[in-house]
Coordinates of C-alpha atoms and ligand atoms in Angstrom, one line a residue:
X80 CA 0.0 0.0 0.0
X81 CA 3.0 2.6 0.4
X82 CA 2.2 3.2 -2.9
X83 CA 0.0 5.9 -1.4
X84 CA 3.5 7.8 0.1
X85 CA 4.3 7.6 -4.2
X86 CA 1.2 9.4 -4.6
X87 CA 1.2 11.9 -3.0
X88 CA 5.1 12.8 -3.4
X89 CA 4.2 13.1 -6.7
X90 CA 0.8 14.8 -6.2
X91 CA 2.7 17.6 -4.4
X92 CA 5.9 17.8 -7.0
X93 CA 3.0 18.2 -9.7
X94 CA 1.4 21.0 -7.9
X95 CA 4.2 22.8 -6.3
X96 CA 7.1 22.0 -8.9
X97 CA 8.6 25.4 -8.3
X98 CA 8.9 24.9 -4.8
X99 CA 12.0 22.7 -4.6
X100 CA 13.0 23.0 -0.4
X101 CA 9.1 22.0 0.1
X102 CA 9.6 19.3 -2.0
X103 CA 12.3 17.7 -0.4
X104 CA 11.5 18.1 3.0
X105 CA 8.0 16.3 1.7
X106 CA 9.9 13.5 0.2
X107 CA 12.3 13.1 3.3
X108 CA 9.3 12.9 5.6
X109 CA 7.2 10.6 3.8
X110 CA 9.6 8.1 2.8
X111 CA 9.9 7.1 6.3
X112 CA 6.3 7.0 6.6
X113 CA 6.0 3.8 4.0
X114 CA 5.4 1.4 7.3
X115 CA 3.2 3.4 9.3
X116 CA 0.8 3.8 6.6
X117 CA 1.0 0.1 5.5
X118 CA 0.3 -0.9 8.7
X119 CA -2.6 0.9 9.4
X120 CA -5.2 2.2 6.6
X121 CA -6.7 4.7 9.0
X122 CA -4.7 7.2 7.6
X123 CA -5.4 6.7 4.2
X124 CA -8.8 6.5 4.9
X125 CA -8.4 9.9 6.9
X126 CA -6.7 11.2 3.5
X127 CA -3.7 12.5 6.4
X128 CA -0.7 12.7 4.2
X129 CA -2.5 14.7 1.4
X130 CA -4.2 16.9 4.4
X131 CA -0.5 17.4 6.4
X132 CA 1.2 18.7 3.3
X133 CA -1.3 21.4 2.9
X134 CA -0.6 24.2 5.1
X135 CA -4.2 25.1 7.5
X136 CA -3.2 28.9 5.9
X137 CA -0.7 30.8 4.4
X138 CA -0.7 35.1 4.6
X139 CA 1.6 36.8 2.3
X140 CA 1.6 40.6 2.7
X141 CA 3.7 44.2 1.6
X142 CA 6.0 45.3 4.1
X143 CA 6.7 48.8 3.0
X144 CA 9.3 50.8 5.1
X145 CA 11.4 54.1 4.6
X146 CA 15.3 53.6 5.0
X147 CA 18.1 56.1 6.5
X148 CA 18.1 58.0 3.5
X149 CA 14.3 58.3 3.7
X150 CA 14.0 56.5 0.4
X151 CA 10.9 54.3 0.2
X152 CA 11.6 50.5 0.3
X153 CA 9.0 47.6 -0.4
X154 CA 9.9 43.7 0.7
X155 CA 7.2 40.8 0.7
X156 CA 6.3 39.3 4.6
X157 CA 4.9 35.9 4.8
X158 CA 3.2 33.7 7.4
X159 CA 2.7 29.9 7.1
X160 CA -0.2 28.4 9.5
X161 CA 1.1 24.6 8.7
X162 CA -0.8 22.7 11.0
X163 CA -2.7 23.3 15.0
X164 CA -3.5 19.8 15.2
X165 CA -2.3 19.7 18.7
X166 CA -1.5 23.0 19.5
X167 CA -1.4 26.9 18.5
X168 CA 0.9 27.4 15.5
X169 CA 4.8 27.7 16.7
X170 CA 7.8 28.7 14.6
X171 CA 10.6 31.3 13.5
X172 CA 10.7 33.9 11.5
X173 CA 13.3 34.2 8.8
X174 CA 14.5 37.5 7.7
X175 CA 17.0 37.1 4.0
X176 CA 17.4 37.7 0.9
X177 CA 16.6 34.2 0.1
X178 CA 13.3 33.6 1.4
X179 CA 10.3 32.7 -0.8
X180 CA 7.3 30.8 0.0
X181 CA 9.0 27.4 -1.3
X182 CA 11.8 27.5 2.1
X183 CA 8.9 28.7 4.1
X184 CA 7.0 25.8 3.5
X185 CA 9.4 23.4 3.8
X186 CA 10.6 25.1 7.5
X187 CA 7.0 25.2 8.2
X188 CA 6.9 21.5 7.7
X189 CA 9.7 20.1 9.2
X190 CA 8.1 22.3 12.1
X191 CA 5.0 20.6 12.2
X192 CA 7.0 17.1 13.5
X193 CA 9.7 19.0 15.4
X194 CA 6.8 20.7 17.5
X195 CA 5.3 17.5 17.9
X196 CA 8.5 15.7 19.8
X197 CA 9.1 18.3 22.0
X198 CA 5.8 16.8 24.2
X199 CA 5.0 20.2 24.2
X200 CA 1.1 21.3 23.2
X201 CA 3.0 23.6 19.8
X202 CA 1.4 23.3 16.3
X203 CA 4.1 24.3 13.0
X204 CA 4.3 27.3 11.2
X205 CA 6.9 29.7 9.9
X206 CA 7.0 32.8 8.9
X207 CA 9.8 36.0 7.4
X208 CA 10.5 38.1 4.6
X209 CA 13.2 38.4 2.4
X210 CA 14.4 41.8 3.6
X211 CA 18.1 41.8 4.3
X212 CA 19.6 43.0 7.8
X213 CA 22.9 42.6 6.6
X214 CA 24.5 46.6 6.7
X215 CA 21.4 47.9 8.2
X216 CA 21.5 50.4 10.7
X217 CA 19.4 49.9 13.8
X218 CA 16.8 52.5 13.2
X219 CA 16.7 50.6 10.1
X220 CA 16.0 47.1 11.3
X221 CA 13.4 48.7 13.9
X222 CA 11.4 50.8 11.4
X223 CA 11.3 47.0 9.0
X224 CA 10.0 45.5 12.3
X225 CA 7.2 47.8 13.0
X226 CA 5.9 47.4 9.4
X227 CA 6.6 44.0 9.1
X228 CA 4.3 43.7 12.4
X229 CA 1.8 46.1 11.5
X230 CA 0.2 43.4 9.4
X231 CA 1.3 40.2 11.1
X232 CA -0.4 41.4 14.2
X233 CA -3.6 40.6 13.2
X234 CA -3.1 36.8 12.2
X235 CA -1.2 35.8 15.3
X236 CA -1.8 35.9 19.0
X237 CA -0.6 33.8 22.2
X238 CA -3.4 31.2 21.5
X239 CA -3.3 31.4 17.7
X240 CA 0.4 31.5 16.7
X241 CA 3.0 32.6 18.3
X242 CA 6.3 33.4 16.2
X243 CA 10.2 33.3 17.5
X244 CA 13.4 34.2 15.9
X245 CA 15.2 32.3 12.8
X246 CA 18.1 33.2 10.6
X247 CA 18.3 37.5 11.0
X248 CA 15.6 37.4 13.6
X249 CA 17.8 37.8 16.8
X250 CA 16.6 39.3 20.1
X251 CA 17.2 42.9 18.8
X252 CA 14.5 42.4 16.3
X253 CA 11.8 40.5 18.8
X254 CA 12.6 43.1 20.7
X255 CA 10.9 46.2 18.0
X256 CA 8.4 43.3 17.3
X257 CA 6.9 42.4 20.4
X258 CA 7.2 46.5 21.3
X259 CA 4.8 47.0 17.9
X260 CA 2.4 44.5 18.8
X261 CA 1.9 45.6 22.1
X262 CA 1.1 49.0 20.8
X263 CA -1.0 47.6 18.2
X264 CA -3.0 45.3 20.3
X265 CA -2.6 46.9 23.4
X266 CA -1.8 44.0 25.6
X267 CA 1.2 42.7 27.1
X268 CA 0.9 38.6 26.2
X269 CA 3.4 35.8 25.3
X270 CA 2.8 36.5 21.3
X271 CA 6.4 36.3 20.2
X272 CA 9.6 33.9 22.2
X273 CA 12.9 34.4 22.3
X274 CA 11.9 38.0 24.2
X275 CA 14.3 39.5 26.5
X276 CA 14.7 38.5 30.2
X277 CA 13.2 41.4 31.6
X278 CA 10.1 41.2 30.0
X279 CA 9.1 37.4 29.5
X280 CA 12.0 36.0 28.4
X281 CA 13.2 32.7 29.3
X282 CA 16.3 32.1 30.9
X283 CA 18.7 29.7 28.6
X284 CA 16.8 30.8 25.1
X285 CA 19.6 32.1 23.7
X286 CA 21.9 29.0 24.1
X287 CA 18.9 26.5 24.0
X288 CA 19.3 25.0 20.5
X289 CA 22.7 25.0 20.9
X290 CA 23.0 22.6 24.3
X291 CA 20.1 21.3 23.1
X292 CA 22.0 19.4 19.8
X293 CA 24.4 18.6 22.1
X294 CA 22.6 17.1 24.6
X295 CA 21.3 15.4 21.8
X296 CA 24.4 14.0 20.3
X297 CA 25.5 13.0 23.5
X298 CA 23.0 10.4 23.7
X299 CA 23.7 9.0 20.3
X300 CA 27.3 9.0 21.2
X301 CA 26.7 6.9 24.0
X302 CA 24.6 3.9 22.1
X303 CA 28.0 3.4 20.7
X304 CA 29.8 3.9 24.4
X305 CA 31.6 7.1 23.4
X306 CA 31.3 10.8 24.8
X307 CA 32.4 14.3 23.3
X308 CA 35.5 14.4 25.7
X309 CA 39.0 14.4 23.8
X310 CA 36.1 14.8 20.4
X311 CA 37.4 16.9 17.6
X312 CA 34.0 18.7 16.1
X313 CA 33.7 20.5 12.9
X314 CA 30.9 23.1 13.2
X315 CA 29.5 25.4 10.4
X316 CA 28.3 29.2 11.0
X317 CA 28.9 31.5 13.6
X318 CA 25.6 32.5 14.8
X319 CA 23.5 31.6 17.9
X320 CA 23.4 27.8 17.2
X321 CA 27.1 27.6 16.5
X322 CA 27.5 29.7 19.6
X323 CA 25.1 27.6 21.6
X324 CA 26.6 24.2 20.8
X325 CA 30.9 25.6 21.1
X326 CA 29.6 26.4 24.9
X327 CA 28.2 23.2 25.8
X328 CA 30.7 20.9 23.5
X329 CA 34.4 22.6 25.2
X330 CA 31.5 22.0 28.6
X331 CA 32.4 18.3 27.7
X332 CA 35.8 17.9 26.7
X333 CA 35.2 18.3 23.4
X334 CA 37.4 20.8 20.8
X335 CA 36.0 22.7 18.5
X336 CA 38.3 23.4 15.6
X337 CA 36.1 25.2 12.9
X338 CA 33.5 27.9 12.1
X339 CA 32.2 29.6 8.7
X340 CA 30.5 32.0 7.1
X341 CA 29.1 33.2 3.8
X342 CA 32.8 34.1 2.8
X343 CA 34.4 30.8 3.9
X344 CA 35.7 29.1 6.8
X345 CA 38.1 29.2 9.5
X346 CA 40.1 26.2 11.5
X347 CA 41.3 26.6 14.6
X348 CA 43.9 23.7 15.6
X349 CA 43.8 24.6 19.0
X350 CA 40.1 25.0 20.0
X351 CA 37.7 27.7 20.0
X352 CA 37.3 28.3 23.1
X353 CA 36.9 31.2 26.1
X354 CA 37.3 34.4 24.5
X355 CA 37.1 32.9 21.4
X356 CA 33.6 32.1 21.9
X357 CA 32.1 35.6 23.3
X358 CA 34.3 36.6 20.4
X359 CA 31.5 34.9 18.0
X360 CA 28.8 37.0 20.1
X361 CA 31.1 40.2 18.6
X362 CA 30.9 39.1 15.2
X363 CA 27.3 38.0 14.8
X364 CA 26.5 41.6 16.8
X365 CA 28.9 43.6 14.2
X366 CA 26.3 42.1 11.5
X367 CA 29.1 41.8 8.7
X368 CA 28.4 38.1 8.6
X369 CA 32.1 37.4 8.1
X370 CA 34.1 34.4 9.8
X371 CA 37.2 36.0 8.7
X372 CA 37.1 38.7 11.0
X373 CA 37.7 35.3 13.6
X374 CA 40.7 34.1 11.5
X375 CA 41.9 37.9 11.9
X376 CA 41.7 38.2 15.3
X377 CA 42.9 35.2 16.7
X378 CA 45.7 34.5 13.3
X379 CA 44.1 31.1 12.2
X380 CA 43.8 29.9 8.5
X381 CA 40.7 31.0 6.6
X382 CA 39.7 29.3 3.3
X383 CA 37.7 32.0 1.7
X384 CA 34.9 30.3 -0.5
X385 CA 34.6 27.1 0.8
X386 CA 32.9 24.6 4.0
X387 CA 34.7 23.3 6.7
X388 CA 33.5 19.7 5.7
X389 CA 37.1 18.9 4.6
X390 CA 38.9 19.2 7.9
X391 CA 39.2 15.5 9.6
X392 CA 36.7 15.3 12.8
X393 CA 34.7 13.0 15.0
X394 CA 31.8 14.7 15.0
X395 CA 30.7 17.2 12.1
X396 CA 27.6 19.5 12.9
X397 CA 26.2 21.8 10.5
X398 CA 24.5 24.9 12.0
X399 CA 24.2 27.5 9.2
X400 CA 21.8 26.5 6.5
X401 CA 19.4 24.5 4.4
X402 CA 21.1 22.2 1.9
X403 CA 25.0 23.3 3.3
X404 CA 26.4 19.7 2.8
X405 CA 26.4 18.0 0.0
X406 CA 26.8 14.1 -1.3
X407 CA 30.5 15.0 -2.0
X408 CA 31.0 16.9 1.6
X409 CA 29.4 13.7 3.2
X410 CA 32.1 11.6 1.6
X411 CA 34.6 13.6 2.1
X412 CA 33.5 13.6 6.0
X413 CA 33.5 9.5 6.0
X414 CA 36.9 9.2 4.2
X415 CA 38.0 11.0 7.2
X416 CA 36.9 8.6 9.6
X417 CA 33.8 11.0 11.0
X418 CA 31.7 9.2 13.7
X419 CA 28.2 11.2 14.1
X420 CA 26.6 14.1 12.0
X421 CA 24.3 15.9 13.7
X422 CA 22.0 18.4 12.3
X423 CA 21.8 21.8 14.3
X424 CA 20.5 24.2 11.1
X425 CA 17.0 23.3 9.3
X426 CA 18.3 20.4 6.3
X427 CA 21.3 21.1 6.3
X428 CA 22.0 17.7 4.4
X429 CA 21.1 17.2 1.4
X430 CA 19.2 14.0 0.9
X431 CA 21.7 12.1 -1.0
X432 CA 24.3 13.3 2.1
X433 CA 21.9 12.0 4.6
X434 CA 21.6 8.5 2.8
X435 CA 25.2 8.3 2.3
X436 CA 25.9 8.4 6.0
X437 CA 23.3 5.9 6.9
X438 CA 24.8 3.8 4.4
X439 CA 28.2 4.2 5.7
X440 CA 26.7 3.2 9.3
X441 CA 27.3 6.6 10.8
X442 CA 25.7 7.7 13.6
X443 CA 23.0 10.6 12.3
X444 CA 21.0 12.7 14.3
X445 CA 17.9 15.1 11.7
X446 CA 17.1 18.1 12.7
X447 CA 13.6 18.4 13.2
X448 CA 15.3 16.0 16.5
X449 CA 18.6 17.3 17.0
X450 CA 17.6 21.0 17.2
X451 CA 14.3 21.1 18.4
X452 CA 15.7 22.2 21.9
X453 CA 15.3 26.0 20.5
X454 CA 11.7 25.7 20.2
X455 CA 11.1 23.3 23.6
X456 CA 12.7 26.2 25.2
X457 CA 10.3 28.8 23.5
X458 CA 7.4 26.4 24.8
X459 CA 9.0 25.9 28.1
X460 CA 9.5 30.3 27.5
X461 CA 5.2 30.1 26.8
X462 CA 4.7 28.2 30.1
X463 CA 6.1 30.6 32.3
X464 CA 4.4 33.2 30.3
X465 CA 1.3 31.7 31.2
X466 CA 2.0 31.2 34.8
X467 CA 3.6 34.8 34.9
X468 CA 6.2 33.2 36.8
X469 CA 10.0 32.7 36.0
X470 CA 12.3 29.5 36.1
X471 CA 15.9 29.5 37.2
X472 CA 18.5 28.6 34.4
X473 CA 19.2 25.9 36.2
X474 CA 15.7 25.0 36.3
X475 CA 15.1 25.7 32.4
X476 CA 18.4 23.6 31.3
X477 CA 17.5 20.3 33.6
X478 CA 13.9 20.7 31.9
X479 CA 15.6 21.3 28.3
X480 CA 18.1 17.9 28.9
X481 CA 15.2 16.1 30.0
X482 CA 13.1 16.6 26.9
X483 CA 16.5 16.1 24.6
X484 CA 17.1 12.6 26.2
X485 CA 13.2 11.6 25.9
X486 CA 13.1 13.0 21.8
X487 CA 16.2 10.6 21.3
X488 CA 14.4 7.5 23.2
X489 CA 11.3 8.1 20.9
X490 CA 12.7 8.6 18.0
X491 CA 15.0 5.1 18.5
X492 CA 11.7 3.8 19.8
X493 CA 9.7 4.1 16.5
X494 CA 12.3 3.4 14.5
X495 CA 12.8 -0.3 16.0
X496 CA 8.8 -0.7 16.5
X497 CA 8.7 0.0 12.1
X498 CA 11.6 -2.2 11.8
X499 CA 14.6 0.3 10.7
X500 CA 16.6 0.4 13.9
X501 CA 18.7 2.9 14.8
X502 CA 17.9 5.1 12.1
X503 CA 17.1 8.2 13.8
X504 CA 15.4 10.1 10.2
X505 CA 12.7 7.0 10.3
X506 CA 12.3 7.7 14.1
X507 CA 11.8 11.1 14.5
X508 CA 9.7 11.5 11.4
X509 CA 7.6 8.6 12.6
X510 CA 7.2 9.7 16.1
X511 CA 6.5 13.3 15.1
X512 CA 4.0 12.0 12.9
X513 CA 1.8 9.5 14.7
X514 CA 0.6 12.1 17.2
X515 CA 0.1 14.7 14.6
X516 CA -1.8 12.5 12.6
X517 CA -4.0 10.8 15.6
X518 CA -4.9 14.5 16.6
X519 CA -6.2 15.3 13.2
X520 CA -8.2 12.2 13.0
X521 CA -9.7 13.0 16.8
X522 CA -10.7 16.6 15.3
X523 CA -12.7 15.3 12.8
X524 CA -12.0 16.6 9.1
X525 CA -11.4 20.6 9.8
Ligands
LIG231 N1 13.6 28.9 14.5 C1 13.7 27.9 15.5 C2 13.5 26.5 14.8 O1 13.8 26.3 13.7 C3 13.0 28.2 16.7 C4 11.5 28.3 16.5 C5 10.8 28.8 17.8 O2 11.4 28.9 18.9 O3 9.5 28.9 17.7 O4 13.1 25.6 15.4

């Protein structure tokens, strides 16, 4: 029957052809689906798969702002309702050059079965524009926010959808949103995460994708008896996630020998560490979006133009973009004897990438697992909201390890009950799934 997975993959590359990030993040979910939907025809019946791949709603809106110079700009905004099956819409926003409906769907998507293994009541969405913060001035970014905002406002709300930071959506800019709805709406709710500390932030946000993937490889490390102490790890980018998982990896033992950046990348023989690390805080603040700025400072080799995927490691986690390593990359990374690839950006594998490491029996960990400790902190961030109470970082963290460890049991837990295990793709798309799916079929056909 899991002809009904070819289907629809091709029901969805018909109709959306253009939309080729939506298309693969479709493919790489369903595939793993084949035994779940053999097994039981309730969700054929329920026509689930051709209902999940549809977002609820998608808003697409003018975001008209004037610049320093007072010369009138115009950028498209975009929000993608994916699915509030079992809870209100939850997911970044993405401000660059790049963004188009096609990666929003796709993020939107992947968000929908992220959401879903945090335990945490959070349906998917995404949402951004393709305005560029890069060499913006401040007043700048704020004026972009408060138009951007001044449409959003009205689909969104702390029971309806609640939007967080993504790629060029750091606290400055939740900052001069959250300040545009409150104006707008006149009420001071948990509509936005990833807020500042003084006024309903959560404690641990910032670094909270960052441990989390650690946290994360850790346990898959340690089905195979190892641990990140005396580990050499690649990483890619410099930004929050990067920053996130350096803290918590040198935390471990580990060494951390390489960053990059849309120039290139840097390698740092003898760990990035300390300094080094606030120093990435510097960087990403200066918003040059330059790694070689690192290899300046500190008088390590850059390689302008290319990824980092080349350097020999243990452990190789990408945490800048979608599609950042490549078929050759992942061979490249096997020939040198890497152990465990863990996704901290959204797909940052390519599909062919991700089958090659399976293949080649090394350990994997997907994103919408590995990194979904950014948005179980925003959902731990909406709890507190709600109880207008405040959790120590201590507090926050134990709960944020807790919820790691129990995303890695499930997802090696459905991926032995459908009969490929230790694939951790399978797991976490089937675990993600099934309570998605059994929600929609409990809410009747909406
Ligand atoms: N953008 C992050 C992600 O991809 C966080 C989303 C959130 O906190 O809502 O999961």
């Amino acid at each position: 029957m899991s002809h009904y997975v070819d289907e629809v993959i091709s029901s969805v590359k018909e109709r959306y052809y253009w939309e080729k990030e939506f298309i693969q993040s479709v493919e790489e979910v369903l595939n793993s689906l084949r035994a779940v939907v053999d097994k039981d025809p309730k969700y054929k019946k329920h026509k689930i798969l051709e209902r999940i791949v549809e977002p609820e709603r998608t808003v697409s809106f003018r975001v008209c702002w004037q610049d320093d110079k007072g010369e009138f700009q115009v950028n498209r905004g975009y929000r993608v309702q994916f699915n509030s099956a079992i809870g209100p819409y939850k997911g970044g926003l993405r401000f660059h050059p790049s963004v188009n409906l096609s990666i929003l769907k796709f993020l939107g998507f992947e968000q929908i079965f992220k959401n879903s293994l945090t335990t945490l009541p959070m349906g998917g969405g995404k949402g951004g524009s393709d305005f560029d913060p890069r060499g913006k001035s401040d007043s700048e970014v704020m004026r972009f926010c408060q138009a951007f905002m001044s449409e959003l406002f009205r689909h969104i709300g702390p029971d309806t959808d609640v939007p967080a930071g993504d790629i060029g959506v750091g606290g400055r800019e939740i900052g001069y949103l959250f300040g545009q709805y409150k104006k707008l709406v006149n009420e001071f709710t948990g509509v936005l995460t990833g807020k500042g500390i003084n006024w309903g932030g959560s404690l641990i946000r910032p670094e909270a994708t960052g441990f989390g993937v650690t946290y994360f490889a850790e346990e898959m490390l340690k089905t195979k008896g190892m641990d990140f102490n005396g580990k050499k790890v690649a990483l890619s980018g410099f930004g929050n996630v990067a920053w996130g998982a350096a803290l918590k990896i040198t935390e471990l033992g580990g060494k951390v020998v390489t960053l990059s950046g849309p120039d290139g990348f840097i390698y740092d023989p003898d760990g990035i560490k300390g300094e080094k690390i606030d120093y990435m805080l510097e960087m990403r603040a200066s918003g040059r979006d330059k790694v070689q700025d690192y290899a300046d400072k500190f008088k390590v080799k850059f390689e302008a133009g290319k990824r980092p995927w080349s350097i020999p490691v243990d452990v190789a986690i990408p945490c800048a973009t979608q599609n950042e390593l490549d078929l050759n990359d992942a061979k490249e990374l096997v020939k040198n004897g890497v152990k465990c690839v863990v996704e901290a950006a959204n797909m940052p594998c390519t599909l062919d990438a991700v089958k090659y490491f399976l293949d080649n029996n090394v350990l994997f960990g997907p994103a919408k697992a590995a990194n979904a400790g950014g948005v179980a902190t925003s959902g731990l961030e909406m709890s507190q909201n709600s109880m207008r109470l405040s959790w120590s970082s201590k507090e926050v963290d134990e709960r944020l390890h807790g919820i790691m460890i129990n995303i890695h049991n499930a997802c090696q837990n459905a991926a032995k009950e459908f009969g490929t295990p230790g694939n951790l793709v399978n797991g976490a798309n089937i675990a993600g799934f099934l309570k998605v799916a059994n929600a929609m079929i409990d809410q009747g056909l909406v």
